[in-house]
XYZ file of C-alpha atoms in Angstrom:
553
model
C -42.193 -133.899 15.869
C -40.674 -134.929 12.508
C -37.213 -133.522 11.808
C -35.611 -133.541 8.385
C -32.280 -132.486 6.886
C -32.295 -130.928 3.425
C -29.842 -129.379 1.009
C -30.254 -125.612 0.853
C -29.407 -125.647 -2.869
C -31.875 -128.468 -3.561
C -34.663 -126.809 -1.547
C -34.545 -123.461 -3.304
C -33.971 -125.046 -6.700
C -37.158 -127.097 -6.279
C -38.985 -124.071 -4.866
C -37.977 -122.032 -7.961
C -36.816 -119.111 -5.823
C -33.667 -117.315 -4.796
C -32.193 -118.117 -1.405
C -33.953 -115.570 0.862
C -31.561 -116.036 3.774
C -32.152 -117.812 7.062
C -34.225 -115.035 8.654
C -36.762 -114.924 5.822
C -36.747 -118.713 5.484
C -37.656 -119.016 9.157
C -40.695 -116.800 8.483
C -41.707 -118.742 5.363
C -41.564 -122.040 7.242
C -44.727 -121.004 9.099
C -46.502 -122.147 5.905
C -45.640 -125.729 6.814
C -45.789 -125.231 10.602
C -42.025 -125.633 10.578
C -38.999 -124.128 12.272
C -35.393 -123.695 11.175
C -33.558 -125.832 13.701
C -30.057 -125.134 12.401
C -28.195 -123.929 9.320
C -24.670 -125.130 8.516
C -23.454 -124.334 5.030
C -25.640 -126.208 2.548
C -27.349 -128.318 5.214
C -30.584 -127.151 6.795
C -32.247 -128.929 9.699
C -35.985 -128.349 9.825
C -38.443 -129.286 12.570
C -42.015 -129.794 11.381
C -44.816 -129.405 13.896
C -47.650 -130.874 11.808
C -47.860 -134.635 12.248
C -50.965 -134.783 9.997
C -49.021 -133.755 6.863
C -46.631 -136.573 5.885
C -46.252 -134.894 2.483
C -44.174 -132.200 4.217
C -41.616 -134.558 5.748
C -39.257 -134.137 2.797
C -37.474 -131.467 0.780
C -39.965 -131.857 -2.096
C -42.946 -131.179 0.173
C -41.459 -128.076 1.796
C -40.298 -126.763 -1.598
C -43.770 -127.359 -3.051
C -45.376 -125.305 -0.274
C -42.961 -122.415 -0.868
C -43.399 -122.603 -4.638
C -47.206 -122.603 -4.495
C -47.264 -119.782 -1.965
C -45.580 -117.547 -4.528
C -46.941 -119.033 -7.751
C -50.347 -120.483 -6.898
C -51.783 -123.985 -7.046
C -50.324 -126.625 -9.358
C -51.738 -129.697 -11.057
C -50.561 -132.955 -9.577
C -50.780 -136.330 -11.319
C -53.253 -134.866 -13.821
C -53.866 -136.571 -17.153
C -52.061 -139.799 -16.291
C -52.245 -142.244 -19.195
C -54.182 -145.485 -19.186
C -51.854 -148.294 -18.262
C -51.190 -151.855 -19.312
C -48.873 -152.392 -16.336
C -50.442 -154.649 -13.719
C -49.798 -156.123 -10.292
C -51.807 -159.233 -9.430
C -52.389 -159.731 -5.701
C -52.528 -163.160 -4.080
C -55.521 -163.638 -1.756
C -53.255 -165.639 0.571
C -51.806 -162.361 1.853
C -55.143 -161.242 3.313
C -54.087 -161.836 6.928
C -50.388 -161.024 6.446
C -49.814 -157.842 4.411
C -52.660 -157.570 1.901
C -52.236 -154.184 0.170
C -49.905 -152.869 -2.520
C -49.718 -149.770 -4.717
C -47.187 -148.889 -7.430
C -46.190 -146.603 -10.286
C -43.265 -146.002 -12.640
C -41.202 -142.806 -12.930
C -39.105 -142.159 -16.033
C -37.117 -139.286 -17.461
C -35.439 -138.015 -14.289
C -31.947 -139.272 -13.514
C -31.109 -138.605 -9.845
C -27.606 -137.601 -8.868
C -26.001 -138.862 -5.688
C -27.502 -136.247 -3.337
C -30.898 -136.429 -5.051
C -30.955 -140.201 -4.675
C -30.091 -139.800 -0.992
C -33.041 -137.394 -0.623
C -35.333 -139.932 -2.323
C -34.221 -142.723 -0.011
C -34.510 -140.411 2.999
C -38.158 -139.570 2.325
C -38.898 -143.236 1.666
C -37.451 -144.154 5.063
C -39.023 -141.185 6.878
C -42.509 -142.036 5.587
C -42.080 -145.725 6.436
C -40.745 -144.998 9.929
C -43.278 -142.349 11.004
C -46.370 -142.473 8.803
C -45.983 -146.217 8.147
C -45.411 -147.022 11.847
C -41.895 -148.418 11.390
C -42.912 -150.252 8.186
C -45.650 -152.227 9.964
C -48.522 -150.277 8.378
C -46.738 -149.259 5.168
C -43.281 -149.363 3.617
C -41.907 -148.491 0.169
C -39.250 -149.708 -2.244
C -37.617 -148.499 -5.478
C -36.313 -150.679 -8.343
C -34.742 -150.414 -11.784
C -37.691 -150.599 -14.150
C -35.767 -151.887 -17.166
C -35.107 -155.244 -15.479
C -38.747 -155.947 -14.570
C -41.178 -157.960 -16.719
C -44.876 -157.253 -16.218
C -47.293 -158.300 -14.916
C -45.806 -158.328 -11.418
C -47.280 -160.670 -8.824
C -47.622 -159.908 -5.114
C -47.732 -163.412 -3.664
C -47.796 -165.365 -0.433
C -44.553 -167.368 -0.459
C -43.408 -170.167 1.862
C -40.528 -169.334 4.240
C -38.191 -171.623 2.240
C -38.408 -169.348 -0.840
C -34.904 -168.102 -1.719
C -33.461 -164.974 -3.367
C -30.334 -162.788 -3.165
C -31.137 -159.916 -0.738
C -29.801 -156.396 -1.183
C -26.199 -156.100 0.034
C -25.460 -159.837 -0.188
C -23.998 -162.107 -2.863
C -25.599 -165.427 -1.932
C -29.146 -166.700 -1.960
C -31.007 -166.810 1.346
C -34.394 -168.184 2.255
C -36.958 -165.701 3.507
C -36.698 -167.311 6.929
C -32.931 -166.879 6.954
C -33.219 -163.226 5.872
C -35.221 -162.574 9.040
C -32.681 -164.386 11.199
C -29.284 -163.575 9.669
C -29.508 -160.040 8.262
C -29.440 -156.878 10.339
C -32.508 -155.419 8.597
C -34.318 -158.741 8.869
C -33.792 -158.943 12.618
C -34.866 -155.313 13.042
C -38.209 -155.782 11.272
C -38.911 -159.474 11.843
C -41.600 -158.607 14.395
C -43.818 -157.247 11.612
C -44.256 -160.777 10.224
C -44.164 -162.625 13.544
C -46.479 -165.635 13.516
C -47.055 -165.543 9.751
C -47.048 -168.919 7.993
C -46.387 -167.319 4.587
C -44.440 -164.199 3.672
C -45.155 -161.436 1.116
C -43.006 -161.465 -2.016
C -42.994 -159.316 -5.171
C -42.162 -161.385 -8.256
C -42.128 -160.360 -11.909
C -43.440 -162.309 -14.910
C -40.072 -164.039 -15.428
C -40.195 -165.421 -11.877
C -37.466 -163.104 -10.600
C -38.035 -161.940 -7.009
C -37.988 -158.153 -6.715
C -38.211 -157.955 -2.949
C -39.324 -159.405 0.355
C -41.438 -156.464 1.576
C -41.195 -154.745 3.961
C -37.815 -156.290 4.832
C -35.321 -156.204 1.925
C -35.154 -155.590 -1.810
C -33.304 -157.981 -4.079
C -29.654 -157.428 -4.963
C -30.506 -157.309 -8.686
C -33.458 -155.037 -9.494
C -33.632 -153.580 -5.975
C -30.324 -151.669 -6.035
C -30.978 -148.215 -7.506
C -27.886 -146.240 -8.505
C -27.294 -142.559 -9.320
C -28.229 -141.947 -12.940
C -30.997 -144.586 -13.105
C -33.706 -142.756 -15.029
C -36.348 -145.502 -15.159
C -37.723 -146.396 -11.730
C -40.452 -148.647 -10.396
C -41.890 -147.752 -6.979
C -44.082 -149.959 -4.809
C -45.693 -149.520 -1.403
C -47.043 -152.449 0.625
C -48.824 -152.514 3.951
C -51.739 -153.457 6.146
C -53.923 -150.350 5.652
C -55.199 -149.614 2.130
C -55.527 -145.845 2.573
C -52.091 -145.460 4.179
C -50.507 -147.470 1.366
C -52.281 -145.403 -1.291
C -51.436 -142.044 0.294
C -47.761 -142.923 0.682
C -47.688 -144.008 -2.957
C -49.357 -140.763 -4.061
C -46.930 -138.617 -2.038
C -43.922 -140.365 -3.582
C -45.402 -140.001 -7.086
C -45.968 -136.253 -6.557
C -42.399 -135.875 -5.286
C -40.935 -137.587 -8.343
C -43.185 -135.602 -10.677
C -41.904 -132.413 -9.014
C -38.393 -133.642 -9.788
C -39.268 -133.876 -13.478
C -40.163 -137.558 -13.811
C -43.017 -138.759 -16.012
C -45.396 -140.853 -13.917
C -47.079 -143.917 -15.409
C -49.706 -145.624 -13.252
C -49.932 -149.315 -12.425
C -53.228 -151.198 -12.117
C -53.424 -153.277 -8.924
C -55.891 -156.170 -9.200
C -57.231 -157.815 -6.044
C -59.045 -161.168 -6.026
C -62.710 -161.508 -5.097
C -63.242 -161.298 -1.358
C -60.077 -159.277 -0.774
C -60.300 -156.149 1.424
C -58.361 -154.246 -1.247
C -59.962 -152.110 -3.955
C -58.834 -152.800 -7.522
C -57.644 -149.414 -8.748
C -55.084 -147.591 -10.833
C -52.231 -146.222 -8.718
C -51.221 -143.639 -7.678
C -54.738 -143.079 -6.351
C -56.054 -139.525 -6.740
C -57.627 -138.462 -3.440
C -60.042 -135.505 -3.666
C -61.075 -134.730 -0.084
C -63.582 -131.857 -0.093
C -64.561 -129.334 2.581
C -67.260 -126.648 2.530
C -67.654 -123.657 4.862
C -69.859 -120.585 4.915
C -68.106 -117.256 4.351
C -69.516 -116.217 7.712
C -67.665 -119.134 9.347
C -64.342 -117.645 8.238
C -65.260 -114.357 9.936
C -66.515 -116.097 13.074
C -63.407 -118.265 13.509
C -60.748 -115.793 12.354
C -62.317 -112.667 13.839
C -62.125 -110.623 10.660
C -64.293 -110.259 7.583
C -62.770 -111.722 4.426
C -64.102 -111.319 0.916
C -64.745 -114.621 -0.915
C -62.145 -113.773 -3.570
C -59.495 -113.262 -0.900
C -60.399 -116.614 0.659
C -60.095 -118.284 -2.740
C -56.683 -116.689 -3.379
C -55.439 -117.792 0.050
C -56.493 -121.409 -0.609
C -54.931 -121.271 -4.069
C -51.630 -120.340 -2.430
C -52.028 -123.442 -0.232
C -52.151 -125.584 -3.402
C -55.823 -126.555 -3.192
C -56.802 -128.618 -6.232
C -59.869 -126.422 -6.756
C -61.769 -123.680 -4.935
C -65.380 -122.803 -5.736
C -67.270 -119.833 -4.315
C -71.019 -120.318 -4.617
C -73.237 -117.729 -2.955
C -72.247 -117.539 0.686
C -70.198 -120.739 0.845
C -66.688 -121.787 -0.162
C -65.829 -125.338 -1.253
C -62.223 -126.420 -1.408
C -60.715 -129.670 -2.719
C -57.414 -130.740 -1.189
C -54.527 -131.766 -3.457
C -54.157 -135.554 -3.855
C -51.177 -135.763 -1.482
C -53.197 -134.402 1.482
C -55.744 -136.273 3.608
C -55.752 -134.087 6.731
C -59.009 -132.235 6.034
C -61.461 -133.586 8.579
C -63.619 -130.518 9.208
C -64.313 -127.157 7.573
C -62.204 -125.560 10.322
C -59.165 -127.237 8.720
C -59.814 -125.212 5.558
C -60.258 -122.047 7.623
C -56.928 -122.766 9.327
C -55.265 -123.043 5.902
C -56.583 -119.564 5.053
C -55.111 -118.203 8.299
C -51.736 -119.828 7.559
C -51.746 -118.534 3.994
C -52.583 -114.955 4.991
C -50.178 -114.955 7.933
C -50.786 -113.675 11.450
C -49.870 -110.164 10.330
C -53.074 -110.031 8.305
C -55.216 -110.087 11.438
C -55.871 -107.121 13.732
C -55.012 -108.006 17.351
C -57.812 -107.355 19.834
C -57.488 -107.021 23.579
C -59.965 -108.965 25.718
C -63.007 -106.866 26.625
C -63.438 -108.515 30.031
C -61.273 -109.847 32.840
C -61.454 -113.572 33.591
C -59.607 -115.987 35.832
C -58.759 -119.427 34.502
C -58.877 -122.648 36.456
C -59.016 -126.357 35.836
C -62.377 -127.884 35.038
C -63.814 -129.757 38.050
C -63.449 -133.109 36.261
C -59.729 -132.399 35.694
C -59.244 -131.558 39.380
C -60.906 -134.886 40.199
C -58.649 -136.637 37.664
C -55.549 -135.122 39.305
C -56.671 -136.388 42.700
C -57.354 -139.884 41.352
C -53.989 -139.959 39.566
C -52.228 -139.324 42.878
C -54.175 -142.159 44.494
C -53.346 -144.542 41.643
C -49.638 -143.713 41.776
C -49.809 -144.286 45.525
C -51.209 -147.751 44.798
C -48.144 -148.554 42.696
C -49.533 -147.899 39.201
C -47.915 -146.180 36.214
C -49.956 -143.718 34.149
C -50.378 -143.923 30.371
C -51.592 -141.363 27.853
C -53.078 -142.915 24.705
C -54.539 -141.357 21.506
C -58.260 -140.568 21.427
C -58.477 -141.966 17.883
C -57.985 -145.684 17.326
C -59.204 -148.459 15.022
C -62.268 -150.708 14.978
C -59.912 -153.678 14.848
C -58.453 -152.807 18.243
C -61.766 -151.921 19.859
C -64.107 -154.550 18.473
C -61.844 -157.124 16.823
C -59.121 -157.624 19.423
C -60.730 -156.349 22.633
C -64.357 -157.330 21.782
C -65.735 -154.048 23.113
C -69.525 -154.546 22.850
C -70.532 -150.936 22.040
C -70.100 -149.621 18.479
C -67.561 -146.759 18.264
C -68.209 -143.473 16.458
C -66.402 -143.494 13.097
C -64.438 -140.598 11.610
C -66.014 -139.618 8.269
C -62.759 -139.330 6.283
C -59.877 -140.744 8.354
C -56.313 -140.441 7.107
C -55.759 -144.121 8.002
C -57.828 -146.973 9.389
C -55.461 -147.071 12.363
C -57.151 -143.839 13.492
C -60.578 -144.339 11.942
C -62.816 -144.271 15.035
C -63.075 -142.393 18.331
C -62.425 -144.658 21.271
C -65.371 -145.623 23.482
C -63.189 -147.459 25.988
C -59.699 -146.946 27.429
C -59.083 -150.658 27.891
C -57.795 -151.395 24.331
C -55.078 -148.769 24.796
C -53.887 -150.434 28.003
C -53.930 -153.856 26.351
C -51.937 -152.524 23.382
C -49.222 -151.231 25.714
C -49.263 -154.482 27.661
C -48.870 -156.460 24.426
C -45.617 -154.588 23.758
C -44.321 -154.914 27.342
C -43.628 -158.638 27.634
C -39.908 -157.915 28.101
C -40.488 -155.955 31.335
C -40.507 -157.583 34.755
C -43.936 -158.601 36.067
C -46.342 -157.673 37.540
C -47.403 -154.721 35.359
C -49.739 -152.181 36.947
C -50.911 -149.439 34.549
C -53.823 -147.006 34.327
C -55.203 -144.146 32.283
C -57.733 -141.359 32.813
C -59.045 -139.904 29.580
C -61.941 -139.006 27.350
C -64.123 -141.442 25.432
C -67.035 -140.811 23.081
C -70.192 -142.795 23.764
C -73.168 -143.071 21.383
C -76.718 -143.796 22.558
C -77.748 -145.642 19.378
C -79.951 -142.784 18.167
C -77.205 -140.572 16.775
C -76.568 -138.646 19.994
C -72.982 -138.747 21.253
C -71.547 -137.578 24.549
C -68.008 -137.226 25.890
C -67.118 -138.864 29.206
C -63.915 -139.097 31.222
C -63.096 -142.656 32.283
C -60.607 -144.363 34.561
C -59.204 -147.659 33.310
C -56.891 -149.908 35.331
C -54.979 -153.030 34.254
C -52.936 -155.518 36.277
C -50.997 -158.218 34.434
C -48.766 -160.945 35.841
C -48.511 -164.634 36.643
C -50.961 -164.318 39.565
C -53.113 -161.392 38.399
C -56.773 -161.957 39.252
C -60.046 -160.317 40.232
C -58.783 -159.491 43.713
C -55.960 -157.300 42.410
C -58.261 -154.763 40.791
C -61.037 -155.165 43.362
C -58.598 -154.050 46.063
C -57.737 -150.981 43.966
C -61.430 -150.144 43.620
C -61.855 -150.529 47.352
C -58.894 -148.264 48.080
C -60.196 -145.555 45.720
C -63.699 -145.670 47.185
C -62.429 -145.589 50.767
C -60.254 -142.559 49.978
C -63.151 -140.735 48.332
C -65.780 -141.715 50.922
C -67.876 -143.718 48.449
C -69.717 -146.996 49.001
C -68.718 -149.860 46.670
C -70.938 -152.737 45.619
C -70.745 -155.283 42.823
C -73.517 -156.556 40.590
C -74.011 -159.175 37.860
C -72.789 -158.379 34.344
C -72.126 -160.044 30.987
C -69.306 -158.696 28.858
C -67.296 -160.605 26.202
C -64.091 -158.850 27.286
C -64.146 -160.586 30.676
C -64.304 -164.143 32.015
C -67.923 -165.119 32.886
C -68.299 -165.488 36.636
C -65.074 -163.576 37.218
C -66.419 -160.124 36.399
C -68.939 -157.708 37.872
C -70.631 -154.358 37.413
C -69.153 -151.610 39.612
C -71.856 -149.835 41.641
C -70.759 -146.665 43.440
C -73.200 -144.987 45.829
C -75.995 -147.005 44.220
C -75.088 -146.071 40.633
C -73.790 -148.583 38.081
C -70.795 -146.870 36.515
C -68.386 -149.438 35.136
C -67.052 -152.980 35.060
C -64.354 -154.990 36.791
C -63.016 -158.475 36.178
C -60.470 -160.858 34.703
C -59.729 -160.393 30.993
C -61.025 -163.238 28.830
C -58.256 -165.558 27.521
C -59.420 -165.058 23.919
C -58.857 -161.303 24.267
C -55.400 -161.858 25.744
C -54.566 -164.299 22.954
C -55.720 -161.821 20.310
C -53.351 -159.193 21.684
C -50.515 -161.685 22.116
C -50.452 -161.255 25.919
C -49.047 -164.365 27.599
C -49.903 -163.656 31.257
C -53.273 -163.411 33.045
C -54.701 -159.922 33.376
C -57.486 -158.202 35.297
C -58.952 -154.781 34.640
C -61.445 -152.175 35.778
C -63.051 -149.341 33.849
C -65.371 -146.796 35.458
C -66.757 -143.316 34.913
C -64.403 -140.918 36.652
C -67.277 -138.644 37.702
C -68.590 -141.436 39.927
C -65.581 -140.863 42.231
C -66.546 -137.290 43.124
C -67.547 -138.338 46.616
């Protein structure tokens, strides 16, 4: 869970409230699903238990939640002026790091501690939400030294500039090899023939994102009151949301935000738009749904007041339904239940009457979970290590890299494309781990049991629990996973047969359908070289994926 350190004085100053003391603060932190980890003088350590709210991973976000709880919803990034500031994006970055968003912030001069807080949230968002800068990373610059329009270009590795913290020019290639930050993040650009560079109209290089800013414009000092902020990355929505969060934070500090128009070339995956982008995710629920989920009857006006205290951009009560619009810095509203949860958080648990159960029940594991536990023991006995991967993933991993033939079910309003679909196969998760495990001694023997969502092509979806197995090493072949299948079936008293199959994930002639007790329930075979190459896996691999229920015996 994200942990942050904040200044007590800064927190309550931004929250526009008197210091309530640690005991009351601990209660108020339930608004952000947070806990007071420790309190030492002016320093507070907070642990935040909501990984879907990157806007809260900073002192500005926590202060905003406290301020709105007492004072009601606020306007964020409203009435931004039209802009003549532009960033022109080079189409050559399409397969490297194609997206950028930016804005300017003027009129607020950060002191030393405030500048540290700004840098801290920048790094926290890039490390957690931006997946260690690979999906998104941000940078700040002195605006007065930048000539617009700015260009976001694909530059050859021999391009030179003076990186932050150094006094001599270095080529982009040398920055990756000879600087500590370059070596740490070089893997993000591994294999790229060109590198992303931000350059202003005078030709001056602002930065080599997401690695290092320049020594000139990229060194922000306490007292700098005119700032330029940019976010680059590989996922448009992640880049835009990070940019919007930073803009809201600076506006809360007193800065005047001026947008920047980002122009993408024809055929680019990016959307030409003015940044920061104003997200307006909307959810609607019947008043009866609030009663059904929360167990108590709430008047529509009370629901509206509770959502107002959670800083909803707007709340509309029409007849028997409530429609809420999230503030632009939030993208975690997937279902109406998320809005109902916000009402429960706003009202507090003390607002609900506790009820004792009216019947006695005994809990136990579901039969499929008992089967999964038994299979896990067998797999560990066969020398395999278990993985646990997210249920949400991306189309790129499922269809693009792994070539999974079935179409996955998409999330209607995902926070990022990295988690935009529900997985319909466990195999991409195993391959992703294998792609990051080239440093470990071979052979690698890994497996996972978990849920997938399968669609029948007519809009009907069903959840299934699968078992997926992967063996990777210099000699890994069909026999390695076939022997595992045989061992599992023998232990469970099930007959095993193989049948013909065609699947682009596997080598033709080296794969087969798995038939257990006369029922086709999965596939087994050697992973196709093109799939291995796509994932960057350098050793042969073989895999099996079957319905776990077929192993009931």
